[in-house]
Every structure is written in C-alpha cells, then in structure tokens.
XYZ file of C-alpha atoms in Angstrom:
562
model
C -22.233 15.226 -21.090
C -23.592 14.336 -24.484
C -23.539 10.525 -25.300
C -23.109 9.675 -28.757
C -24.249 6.711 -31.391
C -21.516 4.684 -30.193
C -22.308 4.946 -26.243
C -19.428 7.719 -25.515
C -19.999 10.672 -23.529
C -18.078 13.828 -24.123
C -18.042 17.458 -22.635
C -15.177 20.156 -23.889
C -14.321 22.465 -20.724
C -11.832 24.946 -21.581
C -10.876 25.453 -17.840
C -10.043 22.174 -17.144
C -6.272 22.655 -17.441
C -3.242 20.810 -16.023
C -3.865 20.280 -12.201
C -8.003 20.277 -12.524
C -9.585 17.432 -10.486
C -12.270 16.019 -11.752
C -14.602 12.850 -12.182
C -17.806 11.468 -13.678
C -21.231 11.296 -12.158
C -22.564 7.349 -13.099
C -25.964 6.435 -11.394
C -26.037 9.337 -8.730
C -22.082 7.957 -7.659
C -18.667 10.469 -8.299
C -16.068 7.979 -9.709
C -12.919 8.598 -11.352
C -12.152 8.595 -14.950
C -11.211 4.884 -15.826
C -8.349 6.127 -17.934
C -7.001 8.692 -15.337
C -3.207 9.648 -15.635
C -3.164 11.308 -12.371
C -5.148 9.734 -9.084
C -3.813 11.555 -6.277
C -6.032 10.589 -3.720
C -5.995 7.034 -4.328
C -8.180 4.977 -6.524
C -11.612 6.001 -5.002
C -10.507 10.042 -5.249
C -11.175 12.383 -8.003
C -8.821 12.118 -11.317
C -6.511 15.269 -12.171
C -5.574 16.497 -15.917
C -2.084 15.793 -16.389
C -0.395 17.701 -19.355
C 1.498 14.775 -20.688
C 4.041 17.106 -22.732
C 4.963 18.800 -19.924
C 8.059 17.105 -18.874
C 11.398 17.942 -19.942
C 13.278 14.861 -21.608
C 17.118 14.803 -21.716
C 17.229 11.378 -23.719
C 16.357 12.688 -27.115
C 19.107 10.264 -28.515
C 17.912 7.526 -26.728
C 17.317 4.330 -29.232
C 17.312 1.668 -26.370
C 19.417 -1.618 -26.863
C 19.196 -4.768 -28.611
C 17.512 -7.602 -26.911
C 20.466 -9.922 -26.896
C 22.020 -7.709 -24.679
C 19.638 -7.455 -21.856
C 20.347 -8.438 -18.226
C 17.072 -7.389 -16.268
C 16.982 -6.494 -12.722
C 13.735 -6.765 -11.284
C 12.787 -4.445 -8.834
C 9.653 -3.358 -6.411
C 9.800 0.604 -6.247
C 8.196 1.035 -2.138
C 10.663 -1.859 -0.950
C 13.570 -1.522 -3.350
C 14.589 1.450 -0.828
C 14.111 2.763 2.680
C 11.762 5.813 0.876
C 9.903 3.816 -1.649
C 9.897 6.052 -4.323
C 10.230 6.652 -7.810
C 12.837 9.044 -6.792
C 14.853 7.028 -4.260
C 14.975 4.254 -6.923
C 16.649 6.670 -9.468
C 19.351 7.451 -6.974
C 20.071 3.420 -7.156
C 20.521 3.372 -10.659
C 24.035 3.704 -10.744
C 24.489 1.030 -8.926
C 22.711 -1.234 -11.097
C 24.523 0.087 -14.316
C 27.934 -0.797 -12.493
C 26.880 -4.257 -11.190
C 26.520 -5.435 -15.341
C 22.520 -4.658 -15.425
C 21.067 -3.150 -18.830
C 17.739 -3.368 -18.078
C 15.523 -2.436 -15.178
C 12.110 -4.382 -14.927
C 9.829 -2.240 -12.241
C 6.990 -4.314 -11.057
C 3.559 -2.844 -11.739
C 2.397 0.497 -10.816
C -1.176 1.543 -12.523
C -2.796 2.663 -9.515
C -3.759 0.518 -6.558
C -6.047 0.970 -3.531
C -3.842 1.926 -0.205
C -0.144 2.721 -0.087
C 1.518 -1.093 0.181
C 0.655 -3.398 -2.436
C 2.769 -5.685 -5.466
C 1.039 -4.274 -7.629
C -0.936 -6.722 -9.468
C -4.171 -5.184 -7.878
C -3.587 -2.064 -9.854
C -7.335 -0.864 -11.259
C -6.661 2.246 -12.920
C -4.199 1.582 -15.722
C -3.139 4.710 -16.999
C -1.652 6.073 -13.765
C 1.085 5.834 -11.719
C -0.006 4.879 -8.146
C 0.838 8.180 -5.788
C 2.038 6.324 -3.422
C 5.279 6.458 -5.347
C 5.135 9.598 -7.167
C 4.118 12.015 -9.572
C 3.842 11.389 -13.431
C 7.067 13.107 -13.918
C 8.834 11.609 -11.405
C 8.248 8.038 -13.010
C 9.448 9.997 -16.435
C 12.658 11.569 -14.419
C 13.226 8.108 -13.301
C 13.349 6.401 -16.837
C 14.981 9.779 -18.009
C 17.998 9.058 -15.715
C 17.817 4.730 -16.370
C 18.543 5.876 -20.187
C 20.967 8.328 -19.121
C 23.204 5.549 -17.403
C 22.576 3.155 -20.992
C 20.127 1.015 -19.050
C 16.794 -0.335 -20.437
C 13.188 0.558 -18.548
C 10.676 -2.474 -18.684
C 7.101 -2.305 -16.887
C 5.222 -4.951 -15.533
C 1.487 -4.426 -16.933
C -1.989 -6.691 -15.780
C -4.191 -7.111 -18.469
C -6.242 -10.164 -17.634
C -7.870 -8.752 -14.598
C -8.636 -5.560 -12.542
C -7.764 -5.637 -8.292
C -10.860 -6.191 -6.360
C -11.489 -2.628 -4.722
C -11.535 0.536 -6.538
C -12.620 -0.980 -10.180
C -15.984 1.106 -11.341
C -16.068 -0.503 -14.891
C -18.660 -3.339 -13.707
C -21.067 -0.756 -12.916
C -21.101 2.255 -15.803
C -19.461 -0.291 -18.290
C -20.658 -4.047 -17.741
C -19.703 -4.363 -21.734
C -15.979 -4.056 -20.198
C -16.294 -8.338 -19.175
C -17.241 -11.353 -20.626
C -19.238 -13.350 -18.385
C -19.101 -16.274 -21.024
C -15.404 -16.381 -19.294
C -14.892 -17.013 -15.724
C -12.019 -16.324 -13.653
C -10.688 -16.262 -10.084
C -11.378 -12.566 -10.670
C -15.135 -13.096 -11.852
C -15.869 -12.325 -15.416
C -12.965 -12.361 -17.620
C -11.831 -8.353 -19.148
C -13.959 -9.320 -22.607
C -11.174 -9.492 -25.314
C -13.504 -11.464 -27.651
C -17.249 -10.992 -26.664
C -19.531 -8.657 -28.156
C -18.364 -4.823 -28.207
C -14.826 -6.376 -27.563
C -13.098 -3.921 -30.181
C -13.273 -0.779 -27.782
C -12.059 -2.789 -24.824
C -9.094 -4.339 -27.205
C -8.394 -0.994 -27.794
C -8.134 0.414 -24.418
C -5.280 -1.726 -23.834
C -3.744 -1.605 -26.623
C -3.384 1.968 -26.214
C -2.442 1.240 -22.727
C 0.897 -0.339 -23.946
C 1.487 2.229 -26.217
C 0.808 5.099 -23.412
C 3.377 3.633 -21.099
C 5.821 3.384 -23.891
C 5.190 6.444 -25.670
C 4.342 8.776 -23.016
C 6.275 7.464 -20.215
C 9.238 6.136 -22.890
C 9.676 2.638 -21.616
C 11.515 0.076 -23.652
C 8.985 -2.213 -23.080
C 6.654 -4.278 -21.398
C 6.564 -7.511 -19.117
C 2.858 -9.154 -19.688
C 1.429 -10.692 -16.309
C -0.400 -13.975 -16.448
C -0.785 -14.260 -20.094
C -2.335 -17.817 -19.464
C -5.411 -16.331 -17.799
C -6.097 -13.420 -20.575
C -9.181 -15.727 -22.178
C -9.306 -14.378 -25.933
C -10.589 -16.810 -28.775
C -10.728 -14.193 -31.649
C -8.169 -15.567 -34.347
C -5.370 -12.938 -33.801
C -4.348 -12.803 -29.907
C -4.594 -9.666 -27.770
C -0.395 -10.095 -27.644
C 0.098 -10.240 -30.961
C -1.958 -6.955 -31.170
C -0.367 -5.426 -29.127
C 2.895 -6.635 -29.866
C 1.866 -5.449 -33.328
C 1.384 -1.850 -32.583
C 4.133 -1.417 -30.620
C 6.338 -2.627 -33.311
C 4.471 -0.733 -36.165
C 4.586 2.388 -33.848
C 7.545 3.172 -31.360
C 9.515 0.343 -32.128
C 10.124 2.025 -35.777
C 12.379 4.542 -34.324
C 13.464 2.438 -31.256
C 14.361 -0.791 -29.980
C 10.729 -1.960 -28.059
C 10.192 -5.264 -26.193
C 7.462 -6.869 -25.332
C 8.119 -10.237 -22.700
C 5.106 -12.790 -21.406
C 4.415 -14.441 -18.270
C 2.652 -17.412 -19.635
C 2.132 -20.932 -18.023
C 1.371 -22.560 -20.905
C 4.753 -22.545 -22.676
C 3.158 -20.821 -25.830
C 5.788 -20.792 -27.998
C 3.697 -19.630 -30.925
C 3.342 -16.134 -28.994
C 7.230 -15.649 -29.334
C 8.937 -14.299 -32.205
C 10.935 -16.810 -34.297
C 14.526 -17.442 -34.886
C 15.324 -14.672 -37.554
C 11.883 -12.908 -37.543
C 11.381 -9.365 -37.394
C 7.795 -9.752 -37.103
C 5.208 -12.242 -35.063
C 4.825 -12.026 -31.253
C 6.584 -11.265 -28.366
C 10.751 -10.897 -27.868
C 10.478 -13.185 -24.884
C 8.943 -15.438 -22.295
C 9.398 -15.802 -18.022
C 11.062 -19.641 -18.076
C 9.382 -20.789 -15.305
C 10.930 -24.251 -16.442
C 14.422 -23.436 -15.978
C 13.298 -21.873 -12.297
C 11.532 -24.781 -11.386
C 13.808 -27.404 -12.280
C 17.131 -25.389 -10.539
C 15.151 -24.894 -7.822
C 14.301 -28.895 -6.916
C 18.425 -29.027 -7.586
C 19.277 -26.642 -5.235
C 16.691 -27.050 -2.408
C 14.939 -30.799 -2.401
C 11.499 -29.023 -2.171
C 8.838 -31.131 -4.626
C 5.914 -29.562 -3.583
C 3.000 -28.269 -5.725
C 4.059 -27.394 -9.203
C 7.676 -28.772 -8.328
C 6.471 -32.406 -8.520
C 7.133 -32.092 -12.010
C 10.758 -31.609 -11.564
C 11.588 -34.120 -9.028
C 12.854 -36.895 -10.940
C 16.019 -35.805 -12.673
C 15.924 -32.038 -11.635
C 19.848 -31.865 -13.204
C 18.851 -33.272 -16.114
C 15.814 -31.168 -16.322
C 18.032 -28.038 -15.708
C 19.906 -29.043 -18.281
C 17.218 -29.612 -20.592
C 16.333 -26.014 -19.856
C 19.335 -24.296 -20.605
C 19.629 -26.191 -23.746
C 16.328 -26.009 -25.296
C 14.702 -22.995 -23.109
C 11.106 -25.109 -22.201
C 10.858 -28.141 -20.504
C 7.404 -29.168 -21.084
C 6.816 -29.060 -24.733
C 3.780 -30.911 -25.066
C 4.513 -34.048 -22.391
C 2.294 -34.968 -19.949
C 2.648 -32.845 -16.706
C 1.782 -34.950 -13.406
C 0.990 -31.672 -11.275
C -1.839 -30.841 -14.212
C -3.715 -34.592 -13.808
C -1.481 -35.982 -17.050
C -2.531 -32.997 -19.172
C -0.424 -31.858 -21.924
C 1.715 -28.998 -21.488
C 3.534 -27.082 -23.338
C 4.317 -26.462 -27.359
C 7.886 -27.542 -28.872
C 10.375 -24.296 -28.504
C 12.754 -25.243 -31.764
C 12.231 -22.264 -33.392
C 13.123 -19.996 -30.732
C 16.177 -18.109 -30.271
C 18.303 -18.609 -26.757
C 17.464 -15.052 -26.211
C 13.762 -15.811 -26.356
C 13.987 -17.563 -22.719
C 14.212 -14.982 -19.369
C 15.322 -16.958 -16.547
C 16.077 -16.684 -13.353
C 16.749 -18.355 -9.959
C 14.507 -16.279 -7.967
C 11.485 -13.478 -8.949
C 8.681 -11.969 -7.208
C 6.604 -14.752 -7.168
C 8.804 -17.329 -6.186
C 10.059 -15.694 -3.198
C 6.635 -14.001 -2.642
C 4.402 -16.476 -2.759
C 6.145 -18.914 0.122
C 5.068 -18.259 3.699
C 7.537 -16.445 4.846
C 9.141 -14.957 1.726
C 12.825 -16.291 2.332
C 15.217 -16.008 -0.221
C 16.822 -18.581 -2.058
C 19.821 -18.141 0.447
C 17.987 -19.186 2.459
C 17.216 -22.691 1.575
C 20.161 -23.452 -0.638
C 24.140 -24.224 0.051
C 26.096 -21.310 -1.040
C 28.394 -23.179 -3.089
C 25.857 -24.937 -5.151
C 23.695 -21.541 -5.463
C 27.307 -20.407 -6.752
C 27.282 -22.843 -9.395
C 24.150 -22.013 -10.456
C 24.421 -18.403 -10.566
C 27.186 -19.228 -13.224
C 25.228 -21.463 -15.332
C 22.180 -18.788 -15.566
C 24.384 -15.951 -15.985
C 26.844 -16.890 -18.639
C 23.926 -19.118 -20.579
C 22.614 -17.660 -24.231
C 19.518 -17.348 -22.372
C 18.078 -13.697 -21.136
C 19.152 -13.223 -16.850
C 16.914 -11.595 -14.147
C 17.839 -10.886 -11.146
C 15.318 -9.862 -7.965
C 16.471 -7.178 -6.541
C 18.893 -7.699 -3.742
C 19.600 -11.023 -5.126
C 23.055 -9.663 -6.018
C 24.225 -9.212 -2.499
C 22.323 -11.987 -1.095
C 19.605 -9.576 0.529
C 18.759 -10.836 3.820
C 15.361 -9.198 3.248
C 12.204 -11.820 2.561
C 10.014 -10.570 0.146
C 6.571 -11.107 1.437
C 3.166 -10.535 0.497
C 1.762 -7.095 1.499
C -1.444 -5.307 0.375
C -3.614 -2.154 1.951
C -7.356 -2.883 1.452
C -10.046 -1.390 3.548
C -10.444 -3.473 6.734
C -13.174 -6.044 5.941
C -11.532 -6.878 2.676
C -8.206 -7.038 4.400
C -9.296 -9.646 7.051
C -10.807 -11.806 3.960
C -7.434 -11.860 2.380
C -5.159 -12.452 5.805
C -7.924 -15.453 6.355
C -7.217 -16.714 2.868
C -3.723 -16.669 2.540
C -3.439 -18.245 5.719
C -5.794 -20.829 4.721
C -4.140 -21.192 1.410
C -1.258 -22.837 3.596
C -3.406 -24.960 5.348
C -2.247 -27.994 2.960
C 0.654 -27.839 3.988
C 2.174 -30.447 6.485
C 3.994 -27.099 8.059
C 0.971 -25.449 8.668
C -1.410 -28.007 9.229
C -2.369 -26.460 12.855
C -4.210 -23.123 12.970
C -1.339 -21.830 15.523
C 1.514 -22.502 12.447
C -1.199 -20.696 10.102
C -1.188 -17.820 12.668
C 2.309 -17.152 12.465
C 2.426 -16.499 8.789
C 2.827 -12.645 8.203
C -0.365 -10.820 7.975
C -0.075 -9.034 4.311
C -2.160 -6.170 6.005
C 0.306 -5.179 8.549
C 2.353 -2.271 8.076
C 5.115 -4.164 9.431
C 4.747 -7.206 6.924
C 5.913 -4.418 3.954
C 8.428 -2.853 6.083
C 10.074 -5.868 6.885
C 10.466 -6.564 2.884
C 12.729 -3.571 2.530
C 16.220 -3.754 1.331
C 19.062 -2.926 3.860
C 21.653 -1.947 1.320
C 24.186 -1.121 3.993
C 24.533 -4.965 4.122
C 26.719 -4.806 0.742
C 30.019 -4.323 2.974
C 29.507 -7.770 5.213
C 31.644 -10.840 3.454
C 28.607 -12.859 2.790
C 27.023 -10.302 0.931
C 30.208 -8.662 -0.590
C 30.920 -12.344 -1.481
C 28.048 -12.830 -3.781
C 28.119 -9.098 -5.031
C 31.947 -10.005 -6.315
C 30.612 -12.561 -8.265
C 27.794 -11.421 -9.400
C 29.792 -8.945 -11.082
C 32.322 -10.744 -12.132
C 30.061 -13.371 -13.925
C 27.906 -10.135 -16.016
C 31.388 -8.952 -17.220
C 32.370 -11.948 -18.484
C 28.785 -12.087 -20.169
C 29.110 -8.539 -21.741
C 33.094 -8.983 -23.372
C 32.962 -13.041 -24.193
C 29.079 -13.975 -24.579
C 27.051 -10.925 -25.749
C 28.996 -9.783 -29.261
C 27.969 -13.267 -30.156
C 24.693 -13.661 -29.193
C 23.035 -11.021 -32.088
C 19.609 -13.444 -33.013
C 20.024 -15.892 -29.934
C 22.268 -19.050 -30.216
C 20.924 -22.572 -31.517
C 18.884 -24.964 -29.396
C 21.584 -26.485 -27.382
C 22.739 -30.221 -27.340
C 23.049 -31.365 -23.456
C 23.533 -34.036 -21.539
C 23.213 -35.154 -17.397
C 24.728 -37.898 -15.582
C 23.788 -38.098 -11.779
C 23.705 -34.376 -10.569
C 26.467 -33.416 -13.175
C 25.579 -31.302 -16.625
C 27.092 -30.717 -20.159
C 25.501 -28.240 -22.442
C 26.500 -26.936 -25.774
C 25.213 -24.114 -28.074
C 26.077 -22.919 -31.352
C 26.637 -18.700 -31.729
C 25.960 -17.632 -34.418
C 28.952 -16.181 -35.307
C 30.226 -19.934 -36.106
C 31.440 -20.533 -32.453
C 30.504 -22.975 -29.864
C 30.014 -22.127 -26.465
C 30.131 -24.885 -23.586
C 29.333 -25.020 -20.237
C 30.090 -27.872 -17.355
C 28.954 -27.986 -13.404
C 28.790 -30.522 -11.168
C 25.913 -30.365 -8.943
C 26.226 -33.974 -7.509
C 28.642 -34.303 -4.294
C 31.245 -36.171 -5.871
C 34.289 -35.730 -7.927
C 33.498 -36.099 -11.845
C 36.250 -36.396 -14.534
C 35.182 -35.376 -18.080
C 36.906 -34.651 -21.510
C 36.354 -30.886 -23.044
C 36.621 -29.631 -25.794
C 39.217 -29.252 -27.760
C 41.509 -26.299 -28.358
C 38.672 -24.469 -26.051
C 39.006 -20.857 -24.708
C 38.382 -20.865 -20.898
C 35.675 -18.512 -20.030
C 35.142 -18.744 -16.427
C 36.204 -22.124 -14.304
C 35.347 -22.156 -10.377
C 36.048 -24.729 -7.958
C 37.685 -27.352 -10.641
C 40.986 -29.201 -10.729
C 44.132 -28.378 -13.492
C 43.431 -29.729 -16.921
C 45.649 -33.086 -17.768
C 45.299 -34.606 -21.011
C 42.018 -32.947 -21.987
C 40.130 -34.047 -18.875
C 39.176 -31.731 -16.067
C 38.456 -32.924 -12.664
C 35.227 -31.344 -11.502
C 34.886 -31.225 -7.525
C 31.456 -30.455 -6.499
C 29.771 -27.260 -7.236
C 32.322 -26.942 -9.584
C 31.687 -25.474 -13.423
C 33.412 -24.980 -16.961
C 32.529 -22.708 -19.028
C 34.880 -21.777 -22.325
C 34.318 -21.422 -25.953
C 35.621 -23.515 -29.267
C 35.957 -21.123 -32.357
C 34.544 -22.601 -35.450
C-alpha cells in the first residue's frame, strides 16, 4: 500500500469484488479494516467487500414520519425472539404496527466480539454484527418496518470502543486523546490534535447507517461521556449533516442519552435547525420509579422526597434537575433549564435497557410494582405530550428479566463476572460473597437465554390484561393527542398534593389538555375543568357538580377546547 502526505494508505485491486475477504497487515499483525461493512467471522476475522447498492429497496416512497408522532418500541434483536435475528424480528413487526408503535428503536449492532452481547461493546462501527445477520438482512428488516408505516431508529456508541477486538490503539494511536480519561482509557479524540479525520469517521458513520442502511435516525449512547471542548459539539455536527443531507428529502431524527440534562443540545421550540429532536428523560424514569417501587438507592436518592411531585414536575416541564443541586452528585449542579423545549423533545419511559439491565437480576418493573398503580402510570406516560418508549415485552408484561450478557474470551470474561458481582457488593442484599454468587454470570449461555421473550405468554389474563391496555391507551394517543401535538405542547403547569397529581399543557392548536391520577391510597375529590372532553378515565367515581372522586390508582385525562 502506498501511504500518502496525509498518513493514508491506499491500494486499487480490481479483483476485490463483492464477497472478497480481506484485511491489513499493521506491524507484522492481519487485522480487519476499521471501517468494515461485513465481519463475518467476528471482530478478530478478516473484513469482506460488501456492494452496498446491491440490495433491492421496495420503500422508494418512503419519507418517514413526523416526530410528534413517534411511539418507540425498544427492542434487543438476539432476545427479542426465540432465533435472534434480524429476520425473526421482521416477522414481529406486525405486531408492533398493530399494538399503536411507529417507531422501532433496535439496540446497537456495529459488530461485537462473541455471539451474546447488548451491544454497547460494539468495535467495528460500520457493520452489522453476524451474529444477527447479513447486511441485507438488516436492510430487508427496515425495508419491511417502512412497509408497515413504522419508523427504524439505531442505537449508535460514539464515546468509546468495547474492550476486545478494537485495533485502532495500535496502527492509529491519533484515534484517542489521552488528555481525556475515561472508564474506557483514553477518550475517542473529538478535539485533540488530528481530531478532524476522527470527527469525520463518525460523522460519516451516522450518515452510513442512515443512508445506506435507510434508518430514520439515530439514538446517541452516553452523550455525557463523549469529552469534546472544540466550540461546535460532535452532536451538533452530526446532527448537522444529517439534516443538511438525508433529512432534506426525509424526515431524520437524531435522540441523546445524556446525564447532564443538556438542554442546549436539543432543538428549540419552533426551530428547524440546532441540535438534536430529543433526549432519554431519565428524570421522569427516575422519579415514577421511587412512586411506584419505594427503592431510593443510588441515583434514586434524588427522587425520594416528593417522588409524585417530582413525576409531576416531569411530565410538566420534561427535566427535573435544571440546574439544582443534586444530593447523589455531592451538591453539584445539575442540569440546564428545559423552557424552550417542546413536549415532544422529552422520550420517556417506565422501563429501558438499562434500568431493567443493570439490577441484579434484571426483573421487570412487574415485578416490583402493584399492577394497579403501574396501570396508572402507564396512562400518564402514554397519553402525556411527551415522546413514549416501551422495552420490548413491556406491553404484555414479559415475564422475561432482561439481564446482562456478554461473550468475551475466557480470561476477560471471568474479569467482568468478578466485577459485576463486585459492583453489587454495596449493596445490603449482597453484602455476603454467597448473595454475590448467585447473581447471573453475564458469560453463561444460559444468562442470555433466559432474557428471551416467550411471546406465547400474550394469551394468559395477566399478560392479555396489560396488552388490552396498552393498546387501548396508544389509540387514544394517535385519534385525540397526536393531530395536536405538531411542534410539542407548552411547558405544562402542575401541581401534587400527597401522592395525587394535576398537570396541564397547552396544544398548540389552542386546546388544553389535562391529566389527573391518584397515586396516594386514599380517596381524593378534585374540581376539573370545565366543559372538558373526557379522554380516558380508569378507576374514578361519576362526576357530580364538577368534582370527580378519584379512588386510588385512579386517573383523568380529557381535553378543554380553547
């Protein structure tokens, strides 16, 4: 290969069509081409040309949907069925589209070492892992999710690489800054010297996934540990080109995962420029789930005081912490204020990945929460202005944990059953080394089968219980809520009295919508509003004289045209 003034090596080979394996010789060591689209032999294997034009599209007419309307669903393709496949998953699709979801969110899948993992060790970016798939099945399976009017998101890690299979810190040390540290070492150098080819590399990473692959957008993972002090933000570059690129002919999304509640990274109310469409609102997950559950450990001590106020705070006004002191950060500030944002700008949830994931033994919220009160709250998130995700299985009240599963060569393995394990350790529950020992090993074949959905549990009256409502709830949200929710409603006026919440929004069609729930166990009376249009009421009393009688769990929810 000839190396050039720049430091780039290049050799044309006319033979090297479609199906050609092939790598690169660095230091007397075969490794594979960092920007591989094709690793079938895992990430340690040779690379294989991929014709990326090769696939037949049959959504031509495809324009994906407005962000107002989106109802994610996200999923894990090996546990999301009994195959694990990019192919299995497509056959679920239909399902999805008839339970009310518009937009699937698949968890990451650039190419990890071993056949079991989250994701979120990916190390080649560019291609699918083949655990799952080929290239074209991924396309075939966003092919079909368009078909059926649903939305394809993709879960992407750009603030650090998995710790086996990553070649970069040998041929390329120019790839990290060690001026940054990280739990992952060196920080991916987005503002160091030589920074501007590795900005580009992943900026032309988002636009390969949703150019080449034709996803509607991207989820951003860990935003909060991408370290970047240039004066324009790897996001906003990126959420630049994909707006100045696909999204000129298409709707394109870009969403964050970002602890610090950066509300300058978000688009504004009425802008059709400036960051991202959305943010994860860990906030609103956090609070709901000290409601629902009592637990105020860790990162939930900052909920535990008035979690249905807090809940209510969130619902309203989408963040939480705006800039107060947080108690679980040592009194730092956290936070920026979130008045500018648009409803819409907030994706919340009552359960993801990592909340389910990261506890010991990966039990659903079900699990840990009355099913009235989870009822409650499942109509609060899902008839709020703000963006709803559902995990998958959530819908039917999966029995399945979700735990944490990897599939790292042995040594490496061990080191990461030891520190999970450990992780626990301060814990009262597993303050004994026998408690630690019965926490799944994320190694063991058996931990990743056991975090497989049974969908056949769909027909038992638990499950068929929540599916009902579930469905229910995201029609009501598509014919009352959505037409009215074009630019996100108003920050939202609310109010909390002992476990029971009030909040109000303005649409922006001139309309108020309001929404009531008791979450305390006893019986609250309240006014409403006047010459209101029930949406949805559950476990209430009849109306007399313009005051409801709220048992518990009950909620409200109607709407007051302006």
């Amino acid at each position: 290969m000839q190396r050039d003034g720049d430091g780039w090596h290049e050799l044309t080979i006319a033979e090297a069509g479609p199906g050609t394996r092939y790598g690169f010789v660095v230091g007397g060591q075969l490794v594979p081409d960092p920007a591989s689209r094709s690793n079938p032999d895992d990430v340690h294997g040779l690379s294989e040309v991929i014709d990326p034009a090769a696939y037949e599209w049959h959504d031509d007419n495809w324009r994906g949907r407005a962000w107002h309307e989106a109802v994610i669903y996200e999923l894990h393709v090996g546990t999301f069925t009994a195959r694990g496949n990019f192919a299995a998953a497509a056959e679920r699709l239909g399902d999805l589209r008839d339970l009310g979801v518009t937009a699937v969110e698949l968890m990451p899948v650039a190419d990890f070492p071993g056949r079991r993992n989250w994701g979120y060790d990916g190390v080649l970016h560019y291609a699918p892992d083949a655990s799952y798939g080929r290239p074209d099945d991924l396309k075939a399976f966003v092919d079909r999710a368009h078909g059926l009017g649903l939305m394809v998101l993709l879960d992407v890690v750009y603030n650090h690489f998995g710790p086996d299979g990553n070649y970069l810190h040998g041929f390329c040390p120019e790839f990290f800054n060690p001026r940054h540290q990280t739990p992952w070492g060196a920080a991916i150098n987005f503002d160091g010297d030589r920074h501007e080819t590795v900005r580009a590399f992943y900026v032309h990473n988002a636009l390969h996934w949703v150019e080449e692959y034709r996803f509607d957008g991207l989820r951003l993972d860990a935003v909060h540990a991408i370290a970047d002090d240039t004066s324009r933000h790897i996001v906003e570059e990126i959420a630049s080109a994909l707006r100045e690129g696909p999204g000129r002919e298409r709707h394109v999304h870009l969403v964050l995962e970002n602890e610090r509640n950066q509300a300058s990274l978000i688009a504004a109310k009425g802008s059709s420029a400036g960051g991202a469409s959305a943010q994860w609102n860990d906030d609103l997950h956090h609070a709901v789930h000290v409601l629902l559950t009592g637990e105020v450990d860790s990162y939930y001590a900052d909920y535990a005081q008035a979690p249905a106020a807090a809940f209510a705070r969130a619902l309203a006004e989408g963040f939480i912490y705006q800039g107060q002191a947080s108690a679980f950060r040592g009194g730092e500030r956290h936070g920026e204020p979130s008045d500018d944002l648009p409803s819409t700008a907030f994706v919340s949830c009552l359960q993801n990945h990592d909340q389910i994931g990261n506890r010991a033994y990966g039990q659903r919220l079900d699990r840990l929460a009355t099913a009235p009160q989870l009822d409650a709250a499942y109509a609060c998130l899902l008839l709020s202005p703000h963006v709803p995700m559902l995990f998958m299985g959530e819908e039917f009240a999966a029995s399945a944990p979700f735990l944490y599963f990897c599939d790292f060569e042995s040594e490496l393995a061990r080191a990461v059953t030891a520190g999970r394990r450990k992780e626990f350790g301060r814990f009262p529950a597993f303050g004994d080394e026998a408690s630690r020992a019965r926490i799944p090993d994320p190694a063991a074949v058996s931990t990743f089968e056991a975090s497989k959905l049974d969908w056949s549990e769909r027909g038992g009256a638990e499950h068929a219980h929540r599916l009902a409502l579930i469905r229910r709830l995201l029609m009501l949200r598509r014919d009352q809520l959505v037409p009215r929710l074009a630019g996100g409603a108003t920050r939202g006026a609310h109010t909390a009295d002992d476990g029971f919440i009030a909040v109000d929004w303005q649409l922006n069609e001139g309309s108020s919508w309001s929404m009531s729930a008791n979450f305390s166990a006893r019986t609250v009376q309240r006014d409403l509003p006047e010459n209101a249009e029930v949406v949805f009421a559950s476990g209430t009393s009849a109306m007399s004289a313009g005051r409801l009688t709220f048992a518990p769990s009950a909620v409200w929810i109607g709407r007051t045209a302006r």
